Amino acid sequence: MSSLTHFDAQGQAHMVDVGGKAATRRVAVATGRIEMRPETLEIIEAGTAKKGDVLGVARIAGIQAAKKTSDLIPLCHPLALTRVAIEFLVEKAVGGHAAVACTATVETVGPTGVEMEALTAVQVALLTIYDMCKAVDRGMTITGVRLLEKQGGKSGHYVAA
């Protein structure tokens, strides 16, 4: 396993110098889900949530979060993103819970990857669903947030098992 790159030789946190790295196409895909009561999912699907179009607002929140990742994660580089796509998959009740799965795909052409942007987009999109629906279901659970795939850069292509 390689050493952690966000620490210098003295063990101090630092922002990795990517100035000498080649600009290449970088893509990252992350996923996660929010579990809820079936009645909550019905409200989302019917578009009757008091705060409005839950998935539409969550999509915009995820896109905005990807763009703001470097403001939230201290050692992330600010990136010029070329694409952010947020997709939702409604999962009907199985075993008493329903869910909404979120997948974020983020792309750039640059010297560093976009994994953190994809992961941040998923988390904020799911948190937005929670925020918009908490009045009817405070027991929602965000789970399974993880990187599915990343392409580009020296470390190559990664696909989660």
Short mmCIF file of N, CA and C in Angstrom, two decimals:
data_model
loop_
_atom_site.label_atom_id
_atom_site.label_comp_id
_atom_site.label_asym_id
_atom_site.label_seq_id
_atom_site.Cartn_x
_atom_site.Cartn_y
_atom_site.Cartn_z
N MET A 1 0.85 -1.18 0.00
CA MET A 1 0.00 0.00 0.00
C MET A 1 0.89 1.24 0.00
N SER A 2 0.56 2.22 -0.80
CA SER A 2 1.36 3.44 -0.88
C SER A 2 1.12 4.31 0.34
N SER A 3 2.05 5.26 0.57
CA SER A 3 1.91 6.15 1.71
C SER A 3 0.83 7.19 1.45
N LEU A 4 0.36 7.79 2.53
CA LEU A 4 -0.66 8.84 2.42
C LEU A 4 -0.04 10.08 1.80
N THR A 5 -0.69 10.63 0.79
CA THR A 5 -0.10 11.74 0.03
C THR A 5 -0.36 13.12 0.64
N HIS A 6 -1.26 13.22 1.60
CA HIS A 6 -1.58 14.53 2.16
C HIS A 6 -0.73 14.89 3.38
N PHE A 7 0.38 14.16 3.58
CA PHE A 7 1.31 14.47 4.66
C PHE A 7 2.70 14.62 4.07
N ASP A 8 3.43 15.65 4.53
CA ASP A 8 4.80 15.85 4.05
C ASP A 8 5.77 14.97 4.84
N ALA A 9 7.06 15.11 4.58
CA ALA A 9 8.07 14.27 5.23
C ALA A 9 8.08 14.44 6.74
N GLN A 10 7.64 15.59 7.23
CA GLN A 10 7.59 15.83 8.68
C GLN A 10 6.25 15.42 9.29
N GLY A 11 5.36 14.86 8.50
CA GLY A 11 4.06 14.43 9.01
C GLY A 11 3.01 15.52 9.08
N GLN A 12 3.29 16.66 8.47
CA GLN A 12 2.35 17.78 8.48
C GLN A 12 1.39 17.67 7.29
N ALA A 13 0.14 18.00 7.51
CA ALA A 13 -0.85 17.99 6.42
C ALA A 13 -0.48 19.07 5.40
N HIS A 14 -0.65 18.74 4.12
CA HIS A 14 -0.40 19.71 3.05
C HIS A 14 -1.24 19.34 1.84
N MET A 15 -1.41 20.32 0.97
CA MET A 15 -2.11 20.09 -0.28
C MET A 15 -1.09 19.52 -1.27
N VAL A 16 -1.43 18.40 -1.88
CA VAL A 16 -0.53 17.72 -2.81
C VAL A 16 -0.23 18.63 -4.00
N ASP A 17 1.03 18.69 -4.40
CA ASP A 17 1.42 19.48 -5.57
C ASP A 17 1.12 18.66 -6.82
N VAL A 18 0.15 19.12 -7.60
CA VAL A 18 -0.21 18.42 -8.84
C VAL A 18 0.26 19.20 -10.07
N GLY A 19 1.07 20.23 -9.85
CA GLY A 19 1.52 21.11 -10.93
C GLY A 19 2.29 20.40 -12.03
N GLY A 20 3.01 19.36 -11.68
CA GLY A 20 3.80 18.65 -12.68
C GLY A 20 3.08 17.48 -13.34
N LYS A 21 1.86 17.24 -12.93
CA LYS A 21 1.11 16.10 -13.49
C LYS A 21 0.42 16.49 -14.79
N ALA A 22 0.32 15.53 -15.69
CA ALA A 22 -0.34 15.78 -16.97
C ALA A 22 -1.85 15.93 -16.78
N ALA A 23 -2.43 16.81 -17.55
CA ALA A 23 -3.89 16.96 -17.57
C ALA A 23 -4.47 15.81 -18.40
N THR A 24 -5.28 14.98 -17.77
CA THR A 24 -5.94 13.88 -18.47
C THR A 24 -7.41 13.90 -18.11
N ARG A 25 -8.19 13.16 -18.89
CA ARG A 25 -9.62 13.04 -18.61
C ARG A 25 -9.79 12.21 -17.34
N ARG A 26 -10.53 12.74 -16.40
CA ARG A 26 -10.79 12.07 -15.11
C ARG A 26 -12.29 11.91 -14.95
N VAL A 27 -12.69 10.72 -14.54
CA VAL A 27 -14.11 10.42 -14.31
C VAL A 27 -14.22 9.66 -12.99
N ALA A 28 -15.22 9.99 -12.20
CA ALA A 28 -15.51 9.23 -10.98
C ALA A 28 -17.01 9.04 -10.88
N VAL A 29 -17.40 7.85 -10.41
CA VAL A 29 -18.80 7.51 -10.19
C VAL A 29 -18.94 7.05 -8.75
N ALA A 30 -19.86 7.66 -8.01
CA ALA A 30 -20.12 7.30 -6.62
C ALA A 30 -21.60 7.00 -6.46
N THR A 31 -21.94 6.29 -5.41
CA THR A 31 -23.33 5.93 -5.16
C THR A 31 -23.63 5.94 -3.67
N GLY A 32 -24.89 5.94 -3.36
CA GLY A 32 -25.38 5.85 -1.98
C GLY A 32 -26.89 5.76 -2.03
N ARG A 33 -27.50 5.55 -0.88
CA ARG A 33 -28.96 5.45 -0.85
C ARG A 33 -29.50 5.99 0.46
N ILE A 34 -30.76 6.37 0.43
CA ILE A 34 -31.45 6.80 1.63
C ILE A 34 -32.68 5.91 1.79
N GLU A 35 -32.74 5.24 2.93
CA GLU A 35 -33.86 4.36 3.23
C GLU A 35 -34.92 5.15 4.00
N MET A 36 -36.17 4.81 3.74
CA MET A 36 -37.28 5.56 4.34
C MET A 36 -38.51 4.67 4.42
N ARG A 37 -39.53 5.20 5.07
CA ARG A 37 -40.81 4.49 5.12
C ARG A 37 -41.44 4.53 3.73
N PRO A 38 -42.20 3.50 3.37
CA PRO A 38 -42.87 3.50 2.06
C PRO A 38 -43.76 4.73 1.85
N GLU A 39 -44.39 5.22 2.90
CA GLU A 39 -45.26 6.39 2.78
C GLU A 39 -44.46 7.64 2.38
N THR A 40 -43.23 7.72 2.85
CA THR A 40 -42.37 8.86 2.50
C THR A 40 -42.03 8.82 1.02
N LEU A 41 -41.70 7.64 0.54
CA LEU A 41 -41.40 7.49 -0.89
C LEU A 41 -42.63 7.84 -1.73
N GLU A 42 -43.81 7.48 -1.27
CA GLU A 42 -45.04 7.83 -2.00
C GLU A 42 -45.18 9.35 -2.13
N ILE A 43 -44.86 10.08 -1.06
CA ILE A 43 -44.93 11.54 -1.10
C ILE A 43 -43.93 12.09 -2.11
N ILE A 44 -42.72 11.54 -2.13
CA ILE A 44 -41.69 11.98 -3.09
C ILE A 44 -42.17 11.74 -4.51
N GLU A 45 -42.68 10.54 -4.77
CA GLU A 45 -43.11 10.19 -6.13
C GLU A 45 -44.31 11.00 -6.58
N ALA A 46 -45.21 11.29 -5.65
CA ALA A 46 -46.42 12.05 -5.99
C ALA A 46 -46.14 13.54 -6.16
N GLY A 47 -44.99 13.98 -5.68
CA GLY A 47 -44.65 15.39 -5.78
C GLY A 47 -45.42 16.26 -4.80
N THR A 48 -45.84 15.66 -3.68
CA THR A 48 -46.67 16.40 -2.73
C THR A 48 -45.92 16.82 -1.47
N ALA A 49 -44.60 16.74 -1.48
CA ALA A 49 -43.83 17.20 -0.31
C ALA A 49 -44.02 18.70 -0.17
N LYS A 50 -44.14 19.16 1.07
CA LYS A 50 -44.40 20.58 1.32
C LYS A 50 -43.31 21.49 0.77
N LYS A 51 -42.08 21.00 0.69
CA LYS A 51 -40.97 21.83 0.22
C LYS A 51 -40.80 21.77 -1.29
N GLY A 52 -41.59 20.95 -2.01
CA GLY A 52 -41.52 20.94 -3.46
C GLY A 52 -41.01 19.64 -4.05
N ASP A 53 -40.44 19.75 -5.24
CA ASP A 53 -39.93 18.62 -6.03
C ASP A 53 -38.66 18.09 -5.38
N VAL A 54 -38.79 17.05 -4.57
CA VAL A 54 -37.68 16.55 -3.75
C VAL A 54 -36.50 16.13 -4.62
N LEU A 55 -36.72 15.29 -5.60
CA LEU A 55 -35.61 14.79 -6.40
C LEU A 55 -35.01 15.87 -7.30
N GLY A 56 -35.83 16.77 -7.78
CA GLY A 56 -35.32 17.88 -8.59
C GLY A 56 -34.40 18.79 -7.79
N VAL A 57 -34.82 19.12 -6.58
CA VAL A 57 -33.99 19.97 -5.72
C VAL A 57 -32.73 19.22 -5.30
N ALA A 58 -32.86 17.93 -4.98
CA ALA A 58 -31.70 17.12 -4.58
C ALA A 58 -30.68 17.01 -5.72
N ARG A 59 -31.16 16.92 -6.95
CA ARG A 59 -30.26 16.86 -8.11
C ARG A 59 -29.42 18.14 -8.20
N ILE A 60 -30.08 19.28 -8.08
CA ILE A 60 -29.37 20.56 -8.14
C ILE A 60 -28.40 20.68 -6.96
N ALA A 61 -28.80 20.23 -5.78
CA ALA A 61 -27.92 20.27 -4.60
C ALA A 61 -26.68 19.42 -4.83
N GLY A 62 -26.85 18.25 -5.42
CA GLY A 62 -25.70 17.38 -5.70
C GLY A 62 -24.74 18.01 -6.68
N ILE A 63 -25.28 18.63 -7.72
CA ILE A 63 -24.43 19.31 -8.70
C ILE A 63 -23.67 20.45 -8.04
N GLN A 64 -24.38 21.24 -7.26
CA GLN A 64 -23.74 22.36 -6.56
C GLN A 64 -22.66 21.87 -5.59
N ALA A 65 -22.93 20.76 -4.92
CA ALA A 65 -21.96 20.21 -3.96
C ALA A 65 -20.68 19.77 -4.67
N ALA A 66 -20.81 19.14 -5.82
CA ALA A 66 -19.62 18.72 -6.57
C ALA A 66 -18.76 19.94 -6.89
N LYS A 67 -19.41 21.04 -7.28
CA LYS A 67 -18.69 22.26 -7.64
C LYS A 67 -18.03 22.93 -6.43
N LYS A 68 -18.55 22.67 -5.22
CA LYS A 68 -18.06 23.32 -4.00
C LYS A 68 -17.19 22.40 -3.14
N THR A 69 -16.82 21.25 -3.63
CA THR A 69 -16.10 20.28 -2.82
C THR A 69 -14.83 20.86 -2.20
N SER A 70 -14.07 21.62 -2.95
CA SER A 70 -12.82 22.17 -2.40
C SER A 70 -13.07 23.17 -1.28
N ASP A 71 -14.28 23.72 -1.19
CA ASP A 71 -14.63 24.60 -0.08
C ASP A 71 -14.97 23.81 1.18
N LEU A 72 -15.30 22.54 1.01
CA LEU A 72 -15.74 21.70 2.13
C LEU A 72 -14.65 20.76 2.65
N ILE A 73 -13.85 20.23 1.76
CA ILE A 73 -12.80 19.27 2.11
C ILE A 73 -11.47 20.02 2.04
N PRO A 74 -10.81 20.24 3.16
CA PRO A 74 -9.70 21.18 3.23
C PRO A 74 -8.56 20.98 2.23
N LEU A 75 -8.19 19.76 1.88
CA LEU A 75 -7.02 19.56 1.03
C LEU A 75 -7.37 19.23 -0.41
N CYS A 76 -8.63 19.37 -0.79
CA CYS A 76 -9.04 19.15 -2.19
C CYS A 76 -8.68 20.37 -3.03
N HIS A 77 -8.28 20.10 -4.25
CA HIS A 77 -7.98 21.18 -5.20
C HIS A 77 -9.28 21.70 -5.81
N PRO A 78 -9.38 23.00 -6.05
CA PRO A 78 -10.51 23.52 -6.82
C PRO A 78 -10.37 23.03 -8.26
N LEU A 79 -11.44 22.50 -8.82
CA LEU A 79 -11.39 21.91 -10.15
C LEU A 79 -12.40 22.55 -11.08
N ALA A 80 -12.05 22.62 -12.35
CA ALA A 80 -12.99 23.04 -13.38
C ALA A 80 -13.69 21.77 -13.88
N LEU A 81 -14.86 21.52 -13.37
CA LEU A 81 -15.59 20.31 -13.75
C LEU A 81 -16.19 20.47 -15.14
N THR A 82 -16.12 19.43 -15.93
CA THR A 82 -16.70 19.46 -17.27
C THR A 82 -18.06 18.80 -17.32
N ARG A 83 -18.40 17.99 -16.31
CA ARG A 83 -19.70 17.32 -16.28
C ARG A 83 -20.00 16.85 -14.87
N VAL A 84 -21.25 17.06 -14.45
CA VAL A 84 -21.77 16.48 -13.22
C VAL A 84 -23.17 15.97 -13.54
N ALA A 85 -23.38 14.68 -13.35
CA ALA A 85 -24.70 14.09 -13.59
C ALA A 85 -25.15 13.36 -12.32
N ILE A 86 -26.37 13.64 -11.91
CA ILE A 86 -26.95 13.01 -10.72
C ILE A 86 -28.17 12.22 -11.17
N GLU A 87 -28.19 10.94 -10.84
CA GLU A 87 -29.32 10.08 -11.19
C GLU A 87 -29.91 9.46 -9.93
N PHE A 88 -31.22 9.30 -9.93
CA PHE A 88 -31.91 8.67 -8.81
C PHE A 88 -32.65 7.44 -9.29
N LEU A 89 -32.66 6.42 -8.45
CA LEU A 89 -33.41 5.20 -8.72
C LEU A 89 -34.29 4.94 -7.51
N VAL A 90 -35.59 4.92 -7.74
CA VAL A 90 -36.56 4.67 -6.67
C VAL A 90 -36.64 3.17 -6.44
N GLU A 91 -36.48 2.77 -5.18
CA GLU A 91 -36.56 1.36 -4.80
C GLU A 91 -37.79 1.16 -3.93
N LYS A 92 -38.78 0.48 -4.46
CA LYS A 92 -40.03 0.25 -3.73
C LYS A 92 -39.76 -0.58 -2.48
N ALA A 93 -40.70 -0.57 -1.56
CA ALA A 93 -40.55 -1.22 -0.26
C ALA A 93 -40.17 -2.69 -0.39
N VAL A 94 -39.07 -3.04 0.26
CA VAL A 94 -38.63 -4.42 0.39
C VAL A 94 -38.25 -4.61 1.85
N GLY A 95 -38.91 -5.52 2.53
CA GLY A 95 -38.60 -5.72 3.94
C GLY A 95 -38.99 -4.55 4.81
N GLY A 96 -40.03 -3.83 4.43
CA GLY A 96 -40.53 -2.74 5.25
C GLY A 96 -39.97 -1.37 4.94
N HIS A 97 -38.89 -1.28 4.19
CA HIS A 97 -38.31 0.02 3.86
C HIS A 97 -38.29 0.24 2.35
N ALA A 98 -38.48 1.48 1.98
CA ALA A 98 -38.30 1.91 0.60
C ALA A 98 -36.99 2.70 0.58
N ALA A 99 -36.51 3.04 -0.60
CA ALA A 99 -35.26 3.79 -0.68
C ALA A 99 -35.18 4.56 -1.98
N VAL A 100 -34.30 5.54 -1.98
CA VAL A 100 -33.90 6.23 -3.20
C VAL A 100 -32.39 6.07 -3.29
N ALA A 101 -31.92 5.49 -4.38
CA ALA A 101 -30.48 5.37 -4.63
C ALA A 101 -30.05 6.55 -5.47
N CYS A 102 -28.87 7.06 -5.20
CA CYS A 102 -28.31 8.18 -5.94
C CYS A 102 -26.97 7.76 -6.53
N THR A 103 -26.76 8.12 -7.80
CA THR A 103 -25.47 7.90 -8.44
C THR A 103 -25.02 9.23 -9.02
N ALA A 104 -23.77 9.59 -8.72
CA ALA A 104 -23.19 10.82 -9.24
C ALA A 104 -22.01 10.46 -10.15
N THR A 105 -21.99 11.06 -11.34
CA THR A 105 -20.87 10.92 -12.26
C THR A 105 -20.27 12.30 -12.45
N VAL A 106 -18.97 12.41 -12.19
CA VAL A 106 -18.30 13.71 -12.27
C VAL A 106 -17.08 13.56 -13.19
N GLU A 107 -16.88 14.56 -14.05
CA GLU A 107 -15.77 14.52 -14.99
C GLU A 107 -15.02 15.85 -15.01
N THR A 108 -13.74 15.75 -15.34
CA THR A 108 -12.90 16.92 -15.58
C THR A 108 -11.76 16.51 -16.50
N VAL A 109 -11.06 17.49 -17.00
CA VAL A 109 -9.78 17.26 -17.67
C VAL A 109 -8.77 18.06 -16.85
N GLY A 110 -7.88 17.34 -16.18
CA GLY A 110 -6.95 18.04 -15.31
C GLY A 110 -5.93 17.10 -14.70
N PRO A 111 -5.14 17.63 -13.75
CA PRO A 111 -4.05 16.85 -13.17
C PRO A 111 -4.42 16.04 -11.93
N THR A 112 -5.68 16.09 -11.50
CA THR A 112 -6.09 15.36 -10.31
C THR A 112 -7.52 14.86 -10.48
N GLY A 113 -7.85 13.82 -9.74
CA GLY A 113 -9.13 13.13 -9.92
C GLY A 113 -10.31 13.82 -9.27
N VAL A 114 -11.49 13.24 -9.51
CA VAL A 114 -12.75 13.82 -9.06
C VAL A 114 -13.55 12.90 -8.15
N GLU A 115 -12.85 11.99 -7.46
CA GLU A 115 -13.52 11.07 -6.56
C GLU A 115 -14.25 11.82 -5.44
N MET A 116 -13.57 12.79 -4.86
CA MET A 116 -14.17 13.52 -3.74
C MET A 116 -15.39 14.32 -4.20
N GLU A 117 -15.35 14.84 -5.41
CA GLU A 117 -16.49 15.58 -5.94
C GLU A 117 -17.70 14.66 -6.13
N ALA A 118 -17.47 13.44 -6.62
CA ALA A 118 -18.57 12.49 -6.81
C ALA A 118 -19.15 12.06 -5.47
N LEU A 119 -18.28 11.76 -4.50
CA LEU A 119 -18.75 11.35 -3.18
C LEU A 119 -19.50 12.47 -2.47
N THR A 120 -19.00 13.69 -2.60
CA THR A 120 -19.67 14.84 -1.98
C THR A 120 -21.03 15.08 -2.62
N ALA A 121 -21.10 14.95 -3.93
CA ALA A 121 -22.37 15.14 -4.64
C ALA A 121 -23.43 14.16 -4.14
N VAL A 122 -23.05 12.90 -3.99
CA VAL A 122 -24.00 11.88 -3.50
C VAL A 122 -24.47 12.22 -2.09
N GLN A 123 -23.53 12.52 -1.21
CA GLN A 123 -23.89 12.81 0.18
C GLN A 123 -24.85 14.00 0.28
N VAL A 124 -24.54 15.07 -0.43
CA VAL A 124 -25.38 16.26 -0.32
C VAL A 124 -26.74 16.04 -0.98
N ALA A 125 -26.79 15.33 -2.08
CA ALA A 125 -28.08 15.01 -2.69
C ALA A 125 -28.95 14.22 -1.72
N LEU A 126 -28.36 13.22 -1.06
CA LEU A 126 -29.12 12.41 -0.10
C LEU A 126 -29.50 13.22 1.14
N LEU A 127 -28.61 14.09 1.61
CA LEU A 127 -28.95 14.96 2.74
C LEU A 127 -30.09 15.91 2.38
N THR A 128 -30.14 16.33 1.14
CA THR A 128 -31.23 17.21 0.70
C THR A 128 -32.56 16.47 0.72
N ILE A 129 -32.56 15.22 0.29
CA ILE A 129 -33.78 14.41 0.40
C ILE A 129 -34.20 14.32 1.86
N TYR A 130 -33.24 14.06 2.74
CA TYR A 130 -33.57 14.01 4.18
C TYR A 130 -34.17 15.32 4.64
N ASP A 131 -33.53 16.42 4.30
CA ASP A 131 -34.00 17.73 4.73
C ASP A 131 -35.42 18.01 4.25
N MET A 132 -35.70 17.65 3.02
CA MET A 132 -37.01 17.96 2.44
C MET A 132 -38.11 17.05 2.96
N CYS A 133 -37.74 15.90 3.52
CA CYS A 133 -38.74 14.93 3.97
C CYS A 133 -38.74 14.68 5.47
N LYS A 134 -37.87 15.34 6.21
CA LYS A 134 -37.75 15.05 7.64
C LYS A 134 -39.02 15.37 8.43
N ALA A 135 -39.86 16.24 7.93
CA ALA A 135 -41.09 16.56 8.65
C ALA A 135 -42.03 15.35 8.74
N VAL A 136 -41.90 14.42 7.80
CA VAL A 136 -42.77 13.23 7.82
C VAL A 136 -42.03 11.95 8.18
N ASP A 137 -40.66 11.99 8.19
CA ASP A 137 -39.92 10.75 8.44
C ASP A 137 -38.51 11.07 8.93
N ARG A 138 -38.37 11.23 10.24
CA ARG A 138 -37.05 11.52 10.82
C ARG A 138 -36.19 10.26 10.95
N GLY A 139 -36.75 9.11 10.64
CA GLY A 139 -36.01 7.86 10.75
C GLY A 139 -35.30 7.43 9.49
N MET A 140 -35.24 8.30 8.48
CA MET A 140 -34.53 7.96 7.25
C MET A 140 -33.06 7.69 7.55
N THR A 141 -32.45 6.79 6.78
CA THR A 141 -31.05 6.42 7.00
C THR A 141 -30.29 6.50 5.68
N ILE A 142 -29.19 7.26 5.71
CA ILE A 142 -28.29 7.33 4.55
C ILE A 142 -27.26 6.23 4.72
N THR A 143 -27.07 5.44 3.67
CA THR A 143 -26.20 4.28 3.78
C THR A 143 -25.49 3.98 2.46
N GLY A 144 -24.45 3.20 2.55
CA GLY A 144 -23.80 2.66 1.35
C GLY A 144 -23.11 3.66 0.46
N VAL A 145 -22.69 4.81 0.98
CA VAL A 145 -22.02 5.79 0.13
C VAL A 145 -20.61 5.27 -0.15
N ARG A 146 -20.29 5.16 -1.45
CA ARG A 146 -18.97 4.63 -1.82
C ARG A 146 -18.63 4.98 -3.26
N LEU A 147 -17.36 4.87 -3.55
CA LEU A 147 -16.87 5.07 -4.91
C LEU A 147 -17.11 3.78 -5.69
N LEU A 148 -17.73 3.90 -6.86
CA LEU A 148 -17.96 2.74 -7.72
C LEU A 148 -16.86 2.58 -8.76
N GLU A 149 -16.40 3.73 -9.29
CA GLU A 149 -15.44 3.66 -10.39
C GLU A 149 -14.69 4.97 -10.49
N LYS A 150 -13.43 4.89 -10.91
CA LYS A 150 -12.67 6.08 -11.26
C LYS A 150 -11.77 5.75 -12.43
N GLN A 151 -11.65 6.74 -13.32
CA GLN A 151 -10.82 6.58 -14.52
C GLN A 151 -9.88 7.76 -14.62
N GLY A 152 -8.70 7.49 -15.17
CA GLY A 152 -7.73 8.56 -15.43
C GLY A 152 -6.67 8.64 -14.36
N GLY A 153 -5.56 9.24 -14.74
CA GLY A 153 -4.48 9.45 -13.80
C GLY A 153 -3.53 8.29 -13.71
N LYS A 154 -2.48 8.49 -12.91
CA LYS A 154 -1.41 7.52 -12.77
C LYS A 154 -1.89 6.20 -12.19
N SER A 155 -2.85 6.24 -11.28
CA SER A 155 -3.30 5.00 -10.63
C SER A 155 -4.22 4.17 -11.52
N GLY A 156 -4.63 4.73 -12.66
CA GLY A 156 -5.39 3.95 -13.63
C GLY A 156 -6.88 3.83 -13.34
N HIS A 157 -7.45 2.75 -13.83
CA HIS A 157 -8.89 2.51 -13.77
C HIS A 157 -9.20 1.66 -12.54
N TYR A 158 -10.14 2.14 -11.72
CA TYR A 158 -10.59 1.40 -10.54
C TYR A 158 -12.08 1.12 -10.69
N VAL A 159 -12.47 -0.12 -10.42
CA VAL A 159 -13.88 -0.49 -10.38
C VAL A 159 -14.09 -1.25 -9.08
N ALA A 160 -15.05 -0.81 -8.28
CA ALA A 160 -15.33 -1.46 -7.00
C ALA A 160 -15.80 -2.89 -7.21
N ALA A 161 -15.42 -3.73 -6.27
CA ALA A 161 -15.83 -5.15 -6.33
C ALA A 161 -17.28 -5.30 -5.96
#
